[in-house]
Amino acid sequence: MPRTHPLTGDALNAAVTDALVGIHAEHLSHVPAKAVTFHDTNVVVTLMHDVLTPAERSLASDGSSHAAVRDLHQQLHEVMHPDLRAAVEQLTDRTVTAVLHAMHFEPDVSATTFVLDEAL
């Protein structure tokens, strides 16, 4: 349902951050320590700090390769993509054309980038 007055600026960034952190917590039972969103033209980027779940952190510390943990993290994130996409589409009143996700171990940070369709 399109908004009559779409959110913009800091209000949009805060709403996207809150929605994505909530989805992350719902799916993974883990809340990142810090999160922030930036929006410019047709790109929305959310950075989350201390994003690894306790299980992922445990696997990494028990000698599992970072590649295996990264693969697991990516698979878990892909399960969330429909909910993440829907939240960003609802808040921006735009269509998400691509979702890109990357993570890093030290520091423990992830970035989710949403590419939006052209503004009307």
PDB file of N, CA and C in Angstrom, residues 51-73 103-108:
ATOM      1  N   VAL A  51      27.093  -8.697  14.381  1.00  0.00           N
ATOM      2  CA  VAL A  51      25.949  -9.330  13.738  1.00  0.00           C
ATOM      3  C   VAL A  51      25.983 -10.854  13.832  1.00  0.00           C
ATOM      4  N   LEU A  52      27.164 -11.440  14.025  1.00  0.00           N
ATOM      5  CA  LEU A  52      27.241 -12.903  14.090  1.00  0.00           C
ATOM      6  C   LEU A  52      26.456 -13.430  15.290  1.00  0.00           C
ATOM      7  N   THR A  53      25.716 -14.488  15.058  1.00  0.00           N
ATOM      8  CA  THR A  53      24.981 -15.118  16.150  1.00  0.00           C
ATOM      9  C   THR A  53      25.976 -15.828  17.059  1.00  0.00           C
ATOM     10  N   PRO A  54      25.575 -16.147  18.279  1.00  0.00           N
ATOM     11  CA  PRO A  54      26.477 -16.911  19.144  1.00  0.00           C
ATOM     12  C   PRO A  54      26.921 -18.234  18.502  1.00  0.00           C
ATOM     13  N   ALA A  55      26.038 -18.894  17.782  1.00  0.00           N
ATOM     14  CA  ALA A  55      26.406 -20.154  17.115  1.00  0.00           C
ATOM     15  C   ALA A  55      27.461 -19.921  16.043  1.00  0.00           C
ATOM     16  N   GLU A  56      27.282 -18.870  15.237  1.00  0.00           N
ATOM     17  CA  GLU A  56      28.276 -18.555  14.201  1.00  0.00           C
ATOM     18  C   GLU A  56      29.619 -18.204  14.830  1.00  0.00           C
ATOM     19  N   ARG A  57      29.571 -17.421  15.905  1.00  0.00           N
ATOM     20  CA  ARG A  57      30.797 -17.034  16.603  1.00  0.00           C
ATOM     21  C   ARG A  57      31.500 -18.264  17.166  1.00  0.00           C
ATOM     22  N   SER A  58      30.724 -19.179  17.709  1.00  0.00           N
ATOM     23  CA  SER A  58      31.276 -20.415  18.274  1.00  0.00           C
ATOM     24  C   SER A  58      31.929 -21.262  17.189  1.00  0.00           C
ATOM     25  N   LEU A  59      31.270 -21.402  16.053  1.00  0.00           N
ATOM     26  CA  LEU A  59      31.847 -22.162  14.950  1.00  0.00           C
ATOM     27  C   LEU A  59      33.174 -21.556  14.500  1.00  0.00           C
ATOM     28  N   ALA A  60      33.215 -20.261  14.392  1.00  0.00           N
ATOM     29  CA  ALA A  60      34.437 -19.590  13.944  1.00  0.00           C
ATOM     30  C   ALA A  60      35.558 -19.764  14.963  1.00  0.00           C
ATOM     31  N   SER A  61      35.236 -19.718  16.241  1.00  0.00           N
ATOM     32  CA  SER A  61      36.275 -19.829  17.275  1.00  0.00           C
ATOM     33  C   SER A  61      36.729 -21.264  17.485  1.00  0.00           C
ATOM     34  N   ASP A  62      35.913 -22.235  17.083  1.00  0.00           N
ATOM     35  CA  ASP A  62      36.277 -23.647  17.246  1.00  0.00           C
ATOM     36  C   ASP A  62      37.120 -24.162  16.081  1.00  0.00           C
ATOM     37  N   GLY A  63      37.641 -23.261  15.282  1.00  0.00           N
ATOM     38  CA  GLY A  63      38.526 -23.671  14.204  1.00  0.00           C
ATOM     39  C   GLY A  63      37.846 -23.880  12.868  1.00  0.00           C
ATOM     40  N   SER A  64      36.541 -23.708  12.789  1.00  0.00           N
ATOM     41  CA  SER A  64      35.869 -23.819  11.494  1.00  0.00           C
ATOM     42  C   SER A  64      36.384 -22.713  10.588  1.00  0.00           C
ATOM     43  N   SER A  65      36.451 -22.994   9.347  1.00  0.00           N
ATOM     44  CA  SER A  65      36.952 -21.975   8.420  1.00  0.00           C
ATOM     45  C   SER A  65      35.970 -20.817   8.344  1.00  0.00           C
ATOM     46  N   HIS A  66      36.511 -19.652   8.115  1.00  0.00           N
ATOM     47  CA  HIS A  66      35.654 -18.488   7.950  1.00  0.00           C
ATOM     48  C   HIS A  66      34.742 -18.668   6.738  1.00  0.00           C
ATOM     49  N   ALA A  67      35.217 -19.391   5.731  1.00  0.00           N
ATOM     50  CA  ALA A  67      34.393 -19.617   4.533  1.00  0.00           C
ATOM     51  C   ALA A  67      33.127 -20.388   4.890  1.00  0.00           C
ATOM     52  N   ALA A  68      33.242 -21.398   5.759  1.00  0.00           N
ATOM     53  CA  ALA A  68      32.072 -22.184   6.153  1.00  0.00           C
ATOM     54  C   ALA A  68      31.083 -21.328   6.942  1.00  0.00           C
ATOM     55  N   VAL A  69      31.595 -20.515   7.845  1.00  0.00           N
ATOM     56  CA  VAL A  69      30.724 -19.640   8.635  1.00  0.00           C
ATOM     57  C   VAL A  69      30.099 -18.586   7.727  1.00  0.00           C
ATOM     58  N   ARG A  70      30.880 -18.049   6.793  1.00  0.00           N
ATOM     59  CA  ARG A  70      30.357 -17.056   5.845  1.00  0.00           C
ATOM     60  C   ARG A  70      29.238 -17.678   4.999  1.00  0.00           C
ATOM     61  N   ASP A  71      29.427 -18.927   4.558  1.00  0.00           N
ATOM     62  CA  ASP A  71      28.393 -19.615   3.774  1.00  0.00           C
ATOM     63  C   ASP A  71      27.121 -19.798   4.595  1.00  0.00           C
ATOM     64  N   LEU A  72      27.272 -20.216   5.851  1.00  0.00           N
ATOM     65  CA  LEU A  72      26.111 -20.387   6.729  1.00  0.00           C
ATOM     66  C   LEU A  72      25.399 -19.056   6.923  1.00  0.00           C
ATOM     67  N   HIS A  73      26.168 -18.018   7.206  1.00  0.00           N
ATOM     68  CA  HIS A  73      25.594 -16.688   7.419  1.00  0.00           C
ATOM     69  C   HIS A  73      24.839 -16.227   6.170  1.00  0.00           C
ATOM     70  N   MET A 103      29.640  -9.744   4.608  1.00  0.00           N
ATOM     71  CA  MET A 103      29.981  -9.710   6.034  1.00  0.00           C
ATOM     72  C   MET A 103      31.471  -9.814   6.204  1.00  0.00           C
ATOM     73  N   HIS A 104      31.915  -9.378   7.385  1.00  0.00           N
ATOM     74  CA  HIS A 104      33.329  -9.359   7.731  1.00  0.00           C
ATOM     75  C   HIS A 104      33.455  -9.854   9.168  1.00  0.00           C
ATOM     76  N   PHE A 105      34.553 -10.563   9.485  1.00  0.00           N
ATOM     77  CA  PHE A 105      34.706 -11.149  10.818  1.00  0.00           C
ATOM     78  C   PHE A 105      35.306 -10.193  11.841  1.00  0.00           C
ATOM     79  N   GLU A 106      36.395  -9.541  11.531  1.00  0.00           N
ATOM     80  CA  GLU A 106      37.050  -8.641  12.473  1.00  0.00           C
ATOM     81  C   GLU A 106      37.304  -7.309  11.796  1.00  0.00           C
ATOM     82  N   PRO A 107      36.510  -6.329  12.082  1.00  0.00           N
ATOM     83  CA  PRO A 107      35.424  -6.343  13.049  1.00  0.00           C
ATOM     84  C   PRO A 107      34.210  -7.102  12.506  1.00  0.00           C
ATOM     85  N   ASP A 108      33.360  -7.534  13.422  1.00  0.00           N
ATOM     86  CA  ASP A 108      32.141  -8.265  13.093  1.00  0.00           C
ATOM     87  C   ASP A 108      31.113  -7.260  12.574  1.00  0.00           C
TER      88      ASP A 108
END
